[in-house]
CSV table of C-alpha atoms and ligand atoms in Angstrom, one decimal:
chain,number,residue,atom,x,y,z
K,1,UNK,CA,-42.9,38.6,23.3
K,2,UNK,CA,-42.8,35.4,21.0
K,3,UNK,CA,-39.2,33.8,21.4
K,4,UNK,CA,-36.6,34.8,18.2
K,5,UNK,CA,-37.0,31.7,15.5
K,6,UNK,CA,-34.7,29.5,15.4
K,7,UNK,CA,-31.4,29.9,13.2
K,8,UNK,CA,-30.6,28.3,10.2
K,9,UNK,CA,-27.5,26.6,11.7
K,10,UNK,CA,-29.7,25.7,15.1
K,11,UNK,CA,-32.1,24.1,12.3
K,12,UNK,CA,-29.2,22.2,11.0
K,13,UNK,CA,-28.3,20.8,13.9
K,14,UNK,CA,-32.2,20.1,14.9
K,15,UNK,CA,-32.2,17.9,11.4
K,16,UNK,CA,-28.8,16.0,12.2
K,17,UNK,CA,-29.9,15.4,15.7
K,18,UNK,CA,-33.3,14.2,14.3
K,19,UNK,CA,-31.8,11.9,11.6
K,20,UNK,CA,-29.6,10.8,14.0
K,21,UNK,CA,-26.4,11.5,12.7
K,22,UNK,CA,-23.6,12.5,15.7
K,23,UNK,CA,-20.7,12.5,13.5
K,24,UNK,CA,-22.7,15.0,11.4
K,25,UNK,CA,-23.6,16.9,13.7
K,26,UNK,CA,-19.9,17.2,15.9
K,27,UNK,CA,-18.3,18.0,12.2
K,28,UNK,CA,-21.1,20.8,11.9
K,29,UNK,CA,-19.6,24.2,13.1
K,30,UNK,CA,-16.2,23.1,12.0
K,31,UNK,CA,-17.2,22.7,8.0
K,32,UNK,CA,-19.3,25.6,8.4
K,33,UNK,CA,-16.7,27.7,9.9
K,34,UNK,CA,-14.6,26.6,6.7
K,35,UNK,CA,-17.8,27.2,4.3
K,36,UNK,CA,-17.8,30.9,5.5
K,37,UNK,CA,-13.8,31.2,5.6
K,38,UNK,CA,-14.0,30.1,2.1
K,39,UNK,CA,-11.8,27.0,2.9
K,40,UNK,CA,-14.8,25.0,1.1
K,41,UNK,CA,-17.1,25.1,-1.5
K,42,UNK,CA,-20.0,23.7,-1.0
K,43,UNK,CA,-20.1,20.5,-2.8
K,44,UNK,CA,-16.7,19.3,-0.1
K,45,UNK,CA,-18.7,20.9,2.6
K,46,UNK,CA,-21.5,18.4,2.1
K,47,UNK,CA,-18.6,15.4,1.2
K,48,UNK,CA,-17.2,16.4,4.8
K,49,UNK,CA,-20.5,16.4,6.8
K,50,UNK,CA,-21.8,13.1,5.1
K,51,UNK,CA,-18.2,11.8,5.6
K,52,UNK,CA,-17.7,12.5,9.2
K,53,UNK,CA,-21.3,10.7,9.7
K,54,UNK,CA,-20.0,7.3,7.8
K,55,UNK,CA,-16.5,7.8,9.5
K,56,UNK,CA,-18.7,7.5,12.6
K,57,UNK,CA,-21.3,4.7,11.7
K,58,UNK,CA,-18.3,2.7,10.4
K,59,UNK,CA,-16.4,3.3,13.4
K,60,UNK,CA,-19.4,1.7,15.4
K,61,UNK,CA,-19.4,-0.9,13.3
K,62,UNK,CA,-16.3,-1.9,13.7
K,63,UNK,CA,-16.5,-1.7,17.5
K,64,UNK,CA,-19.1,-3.7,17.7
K,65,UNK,CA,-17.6,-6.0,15.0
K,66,UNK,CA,-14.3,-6.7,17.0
K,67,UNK,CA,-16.7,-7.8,19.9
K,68,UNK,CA,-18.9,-10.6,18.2
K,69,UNK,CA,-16.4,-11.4,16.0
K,70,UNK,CA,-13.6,-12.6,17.8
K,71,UNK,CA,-10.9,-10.6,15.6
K,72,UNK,CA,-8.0,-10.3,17.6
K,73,UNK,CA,-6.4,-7.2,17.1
K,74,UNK,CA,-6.9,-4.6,14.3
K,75,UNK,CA,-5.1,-4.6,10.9
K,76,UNK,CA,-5.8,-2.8,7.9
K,77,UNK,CA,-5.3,-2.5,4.5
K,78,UNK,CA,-3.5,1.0,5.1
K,79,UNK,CA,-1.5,-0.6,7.2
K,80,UNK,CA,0.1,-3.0,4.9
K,81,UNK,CA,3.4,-2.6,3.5
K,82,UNK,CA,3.7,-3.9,-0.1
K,83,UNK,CA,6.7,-3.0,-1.0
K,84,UNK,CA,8.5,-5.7,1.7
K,85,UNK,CA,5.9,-8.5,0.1
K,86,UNK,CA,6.6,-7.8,-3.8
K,87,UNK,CA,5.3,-11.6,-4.7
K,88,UNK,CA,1.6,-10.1,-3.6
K,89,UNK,CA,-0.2,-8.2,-6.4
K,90,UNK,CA,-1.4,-5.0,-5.3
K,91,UNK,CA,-4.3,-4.6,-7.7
K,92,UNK,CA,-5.3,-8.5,-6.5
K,93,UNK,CA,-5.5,-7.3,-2.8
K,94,UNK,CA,-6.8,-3.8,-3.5
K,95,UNK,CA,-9.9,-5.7,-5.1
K,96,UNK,CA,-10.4,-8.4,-2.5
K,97,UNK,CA,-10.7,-5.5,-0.2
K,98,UNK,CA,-13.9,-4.0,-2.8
K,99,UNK,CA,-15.7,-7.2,-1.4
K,100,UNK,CA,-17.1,-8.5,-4.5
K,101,UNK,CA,-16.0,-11.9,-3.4
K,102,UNK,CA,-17.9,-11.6,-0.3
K,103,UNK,CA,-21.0,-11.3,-2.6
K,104,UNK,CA,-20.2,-13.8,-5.0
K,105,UNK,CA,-20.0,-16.6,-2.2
K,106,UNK,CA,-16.6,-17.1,-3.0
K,107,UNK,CA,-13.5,-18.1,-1.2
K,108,UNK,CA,-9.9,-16.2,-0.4
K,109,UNK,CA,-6.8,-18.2,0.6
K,110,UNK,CA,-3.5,-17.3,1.5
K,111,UNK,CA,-0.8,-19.6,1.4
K,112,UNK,CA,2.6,-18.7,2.6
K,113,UNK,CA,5.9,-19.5,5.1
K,114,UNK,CA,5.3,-17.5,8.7
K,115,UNK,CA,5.4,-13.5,9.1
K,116,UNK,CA,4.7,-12.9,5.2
K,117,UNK,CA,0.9,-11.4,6.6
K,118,UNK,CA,-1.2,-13.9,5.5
K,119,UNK,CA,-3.3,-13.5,9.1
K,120,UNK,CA,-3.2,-9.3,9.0
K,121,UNK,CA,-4.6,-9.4,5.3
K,122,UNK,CA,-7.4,-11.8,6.1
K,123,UNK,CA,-7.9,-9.3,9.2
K,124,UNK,CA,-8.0,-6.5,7.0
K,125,UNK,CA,-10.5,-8.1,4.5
K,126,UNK,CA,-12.8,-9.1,7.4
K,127,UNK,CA,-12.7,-5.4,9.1
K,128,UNK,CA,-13.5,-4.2,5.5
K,129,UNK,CA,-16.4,-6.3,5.4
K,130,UNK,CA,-17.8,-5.6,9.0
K,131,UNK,CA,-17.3,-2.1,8.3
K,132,UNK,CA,-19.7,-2.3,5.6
K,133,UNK,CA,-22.2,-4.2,7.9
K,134,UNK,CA,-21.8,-7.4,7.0
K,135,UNK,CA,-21.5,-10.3,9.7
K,136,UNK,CA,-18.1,-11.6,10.4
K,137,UNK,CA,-16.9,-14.0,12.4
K,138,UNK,CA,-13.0,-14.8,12.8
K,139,UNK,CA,-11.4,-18.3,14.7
K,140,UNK,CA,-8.2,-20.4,14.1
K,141,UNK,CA,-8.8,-23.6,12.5
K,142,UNK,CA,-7.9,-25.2,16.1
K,143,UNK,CA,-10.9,-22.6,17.7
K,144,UNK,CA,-12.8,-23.6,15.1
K,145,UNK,CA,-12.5,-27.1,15.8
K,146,UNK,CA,-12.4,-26.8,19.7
K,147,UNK,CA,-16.1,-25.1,19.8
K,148,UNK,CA,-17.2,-27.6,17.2
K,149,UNK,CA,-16.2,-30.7,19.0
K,150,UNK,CA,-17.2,-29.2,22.4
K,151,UNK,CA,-21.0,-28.1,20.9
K,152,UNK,CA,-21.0,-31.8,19.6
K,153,UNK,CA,-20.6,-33.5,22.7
K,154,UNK,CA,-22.8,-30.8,24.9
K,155,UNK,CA,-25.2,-32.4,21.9
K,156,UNK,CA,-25.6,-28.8,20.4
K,157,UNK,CA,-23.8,-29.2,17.0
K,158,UNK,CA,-26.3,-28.5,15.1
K,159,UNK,CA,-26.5,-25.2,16.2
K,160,UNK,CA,-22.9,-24.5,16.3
K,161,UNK,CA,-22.8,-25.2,12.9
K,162,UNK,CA,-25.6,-23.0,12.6
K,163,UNK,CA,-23.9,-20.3,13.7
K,164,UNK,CA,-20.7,-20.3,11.8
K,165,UNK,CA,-22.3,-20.9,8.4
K,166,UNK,CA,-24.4,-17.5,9.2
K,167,UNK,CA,-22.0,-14.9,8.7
K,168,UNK,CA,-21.1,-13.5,5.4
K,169,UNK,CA,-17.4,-13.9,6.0
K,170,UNK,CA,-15.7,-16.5,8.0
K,171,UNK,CA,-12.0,-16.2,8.4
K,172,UNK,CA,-10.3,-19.6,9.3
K,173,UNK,CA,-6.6,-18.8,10.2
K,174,UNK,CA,-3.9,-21.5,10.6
K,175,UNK,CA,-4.5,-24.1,8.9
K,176,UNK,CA,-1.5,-26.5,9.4
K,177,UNK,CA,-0.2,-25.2,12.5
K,178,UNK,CA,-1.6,-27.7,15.2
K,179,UNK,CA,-2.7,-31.0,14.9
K,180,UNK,CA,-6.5,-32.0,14.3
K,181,UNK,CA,-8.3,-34.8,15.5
K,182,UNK,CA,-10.2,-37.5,12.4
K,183,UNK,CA,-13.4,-36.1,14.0
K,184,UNK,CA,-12.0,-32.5,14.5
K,185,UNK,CA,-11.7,-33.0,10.7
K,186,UNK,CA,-14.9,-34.3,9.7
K,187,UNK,CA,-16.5,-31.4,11.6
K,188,UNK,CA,-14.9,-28.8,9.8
K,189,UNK,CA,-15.4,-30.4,6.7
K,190,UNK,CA,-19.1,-30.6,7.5
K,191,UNK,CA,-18.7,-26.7,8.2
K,192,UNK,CA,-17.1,-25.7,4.9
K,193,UNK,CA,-19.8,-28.4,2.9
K,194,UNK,CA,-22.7,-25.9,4.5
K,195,UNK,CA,-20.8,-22.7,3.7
K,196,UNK,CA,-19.7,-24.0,-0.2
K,197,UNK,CA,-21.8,-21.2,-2.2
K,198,UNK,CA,-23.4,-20.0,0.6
K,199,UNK,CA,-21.3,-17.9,2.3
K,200,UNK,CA,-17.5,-16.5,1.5
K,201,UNK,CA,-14.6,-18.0,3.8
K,202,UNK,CA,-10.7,-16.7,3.6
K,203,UNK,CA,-8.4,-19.1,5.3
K,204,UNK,CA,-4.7,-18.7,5.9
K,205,UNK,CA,-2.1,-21.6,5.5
K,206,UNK,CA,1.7,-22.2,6.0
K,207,UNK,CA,0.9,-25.5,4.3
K,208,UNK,CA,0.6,-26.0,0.1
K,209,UNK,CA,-2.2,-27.8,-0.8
K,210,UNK,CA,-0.6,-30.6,-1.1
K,211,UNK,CA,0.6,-31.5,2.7
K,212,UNK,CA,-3.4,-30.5,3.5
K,213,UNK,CA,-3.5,-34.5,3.8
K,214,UNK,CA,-1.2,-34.7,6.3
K,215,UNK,CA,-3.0,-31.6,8.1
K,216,UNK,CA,-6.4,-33.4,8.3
K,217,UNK,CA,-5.1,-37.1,9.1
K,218,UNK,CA,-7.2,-37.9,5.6
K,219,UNK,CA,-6.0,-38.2,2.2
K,220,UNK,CA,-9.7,-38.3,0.3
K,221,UNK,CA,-10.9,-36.0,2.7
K,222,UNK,CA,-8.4,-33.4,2.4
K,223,UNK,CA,-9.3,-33.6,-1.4
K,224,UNK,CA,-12.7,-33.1,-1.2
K,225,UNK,CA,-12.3,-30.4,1.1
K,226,UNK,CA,-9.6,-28.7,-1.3
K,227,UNK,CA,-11.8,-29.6,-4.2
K,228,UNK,CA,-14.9,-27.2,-2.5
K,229,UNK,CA,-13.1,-24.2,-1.1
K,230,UNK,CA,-10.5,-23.5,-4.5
K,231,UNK,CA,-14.4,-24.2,-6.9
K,232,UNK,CA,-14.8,-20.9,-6.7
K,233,UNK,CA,-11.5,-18.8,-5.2
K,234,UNK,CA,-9.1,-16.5,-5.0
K,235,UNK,CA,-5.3,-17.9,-4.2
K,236,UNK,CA,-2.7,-15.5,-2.9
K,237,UNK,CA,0.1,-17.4,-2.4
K,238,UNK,CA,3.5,-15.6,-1.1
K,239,UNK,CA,6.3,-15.8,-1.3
K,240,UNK,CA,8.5,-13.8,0.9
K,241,UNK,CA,10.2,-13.4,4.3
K,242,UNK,CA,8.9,-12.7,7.9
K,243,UNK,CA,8.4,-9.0,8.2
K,244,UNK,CA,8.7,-10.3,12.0
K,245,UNK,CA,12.0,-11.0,11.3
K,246,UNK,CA,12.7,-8.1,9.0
K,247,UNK,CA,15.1,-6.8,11.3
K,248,UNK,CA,17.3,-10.2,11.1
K,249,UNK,CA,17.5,-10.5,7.7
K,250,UNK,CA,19.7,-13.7,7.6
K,251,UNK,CA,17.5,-15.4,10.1
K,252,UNK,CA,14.2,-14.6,8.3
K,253,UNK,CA,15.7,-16.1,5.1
K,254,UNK,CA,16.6,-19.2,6.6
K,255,UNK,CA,13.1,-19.4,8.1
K,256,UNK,CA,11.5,-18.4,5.2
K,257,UNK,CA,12.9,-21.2,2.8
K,258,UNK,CA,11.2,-24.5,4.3
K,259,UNK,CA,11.9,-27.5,3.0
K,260,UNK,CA,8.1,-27.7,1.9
K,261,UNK,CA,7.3,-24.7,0.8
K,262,UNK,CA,3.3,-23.9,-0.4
K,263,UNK,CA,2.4,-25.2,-3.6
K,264,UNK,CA,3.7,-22.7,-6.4
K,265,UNK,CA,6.2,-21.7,-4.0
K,266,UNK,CA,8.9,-24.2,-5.2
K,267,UNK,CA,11.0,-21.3,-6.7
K,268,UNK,CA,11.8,-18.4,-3.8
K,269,UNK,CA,12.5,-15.0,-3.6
K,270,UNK,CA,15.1,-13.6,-6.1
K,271,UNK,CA,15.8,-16.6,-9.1
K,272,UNK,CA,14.4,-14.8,-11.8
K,273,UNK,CA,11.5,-16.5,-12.9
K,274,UNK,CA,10.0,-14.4,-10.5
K,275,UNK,CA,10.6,-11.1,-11.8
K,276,UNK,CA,7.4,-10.1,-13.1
K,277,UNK,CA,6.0,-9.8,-9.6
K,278,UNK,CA,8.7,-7.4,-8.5
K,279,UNK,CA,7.9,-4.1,-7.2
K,280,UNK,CA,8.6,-1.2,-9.7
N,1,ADP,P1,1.4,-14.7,9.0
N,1,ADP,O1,0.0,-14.8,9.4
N,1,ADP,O2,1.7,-14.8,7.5
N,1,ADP,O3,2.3,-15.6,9.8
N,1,ADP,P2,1.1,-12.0,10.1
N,1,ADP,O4,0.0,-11.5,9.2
N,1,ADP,O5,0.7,-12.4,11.4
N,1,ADP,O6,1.9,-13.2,9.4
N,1,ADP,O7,2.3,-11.0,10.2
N,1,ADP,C1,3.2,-10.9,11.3
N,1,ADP,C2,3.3,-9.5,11.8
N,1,ADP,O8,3.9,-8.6,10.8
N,1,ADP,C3,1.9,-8.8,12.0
N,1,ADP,O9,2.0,-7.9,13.1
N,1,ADP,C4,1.6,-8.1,10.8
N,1,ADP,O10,0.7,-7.0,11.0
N,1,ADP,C5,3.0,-7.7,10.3
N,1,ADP,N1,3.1,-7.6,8.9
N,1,ADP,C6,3.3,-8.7,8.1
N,1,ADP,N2,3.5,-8.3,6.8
N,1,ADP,C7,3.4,-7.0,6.8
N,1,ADP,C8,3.6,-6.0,5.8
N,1,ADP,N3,3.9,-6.3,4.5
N,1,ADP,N4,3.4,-4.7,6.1
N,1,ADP,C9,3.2,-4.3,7.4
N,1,ADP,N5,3.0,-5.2,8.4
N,1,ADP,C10,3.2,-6.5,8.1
N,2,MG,MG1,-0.9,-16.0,10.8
């Protein structure tokens, strides 16, 4: 007796196993069961098998993203609460996040006092990009500067460098934070030089461009460095308090109001000028 041909559904799931689609596959008898309860029609039905399948890929991604990245925790977009940050544009972060930038070759920078979420944003662009399979690579300005210095004097700079001009995004966080070295600073300038319209960058700073002298122990160099990265670049600068301290609201305000503030940042929260940024 010749064995009973296979069904259509175990032909589905013969195609999804062969095209190698998991997620696919796992959503199957769920979106089917839906199809034939009339839950769907068939154009969602496909949207929700094809969706399950890049919920999955994406997923993987990002998995293996956070290990060869160095990313240090997880933060997203959805996660972002705009109405505590009203100086941030919505629409300007919303199209960061569509990664045209990353194409372009150009550069992100936040500028801000601590706790405004100039680091989860920057997170949140990176894990957007790594989820659509681009390379990513994430370091502090001081880890930046550490593994540069150390690959120099094991003599392997050149490909250190090599390395952190490759990926498509590069996200240097605190930039004013610790001190750096004059040759801590040259290397890093050497590592944005190789990345300038070659590769995006988004760096983070609780400095305005203006103290970025002080920052780097070099006046001229600070300039040319400045001069490269805002060329082509997007600046969020905000202006806000620490959603760390959101729960100690006097503290946050008095920690929030340095007495350098970022450039642009001379006129705080509240005075009116500001207005126009204001949540609805
Ligand atoms: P910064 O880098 O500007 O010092 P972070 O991005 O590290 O600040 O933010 C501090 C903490 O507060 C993080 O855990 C971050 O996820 C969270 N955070 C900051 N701003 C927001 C916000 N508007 N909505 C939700 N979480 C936020
Ligand atoms: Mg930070």
């Amino acid at each position: 007796m010749r064995p009973a041909a296979p069904s259509l559904r175990d032909r589905l799931r013969a195609q999804l196993a062969d095209l190698k689609m998991p997620g696919a596959l796992e959503a199957l008898d769920t979106i089917l069961a839906a199809l034939d309860g009339g839950a769907l029609q068939a154009p969602a039905a496909l949207e929700a098998l094809l969706g399950a399948q890049i919920a999955l890929r994406n997923n993987r991604r990002l998995q293996a993203a956070m290990r060869s990245s160095r990313l240090p925790v997880v933060k997203t977009l959805a996660d972002f609460d705009f109405s505590f940050q009203p100086s941030i544009k919505r629409e300007q972060i919303d199209s960061l996040h569509t990664l045209g930038f990353i194409e372009r070759k150009e550069n992100v920078i936040f500028l801000g006092p601590p706790g405004v979420g100039k680091t989860h944003l920057a997170i949140s662009l990176a894990i957007a990009a790594a989820e659509s399979g681009r390379r990513v690579y994430y370091g502090t300005l001081a880890d930046l500067i550490a593994s540069l210095e150390e690959a120099q004097l094991a003599g392997h700079l050149a490909h250190r460098l090599k390395t952190l001009v490759f990926p498509s995004l590069l996200v240097v966080d605190e930039i004013g934070y610790l001190p750096i070295t004059r040759t801590g600073a040259m290397l890093f300038f050497q590592l944005m030089s190789r990345r300038y319209e070659r590769a995006a960058t988004v760096l983070t700073s609780n400095k305005g461009f203006d103290e970025w002298g002080g920052i780097f122990g070099d006046d001229v160099m600070a300039a040319a460095l400045i001069d490269r990265l805002v060329h082509h670049c997007h600046i969020v600068n905000i202006r806000g308090n620490s959603f760390r301290l959101r729960h100690h609201q006097e503290l946050g305000r008095a920690l929030g109001s340095p007495r350098h503030p970022p450039a642009g940042t001379a006129q705080r929260r509240s005075r009116s000028p500001e207005k126009e940024h204001q949540a609805p």
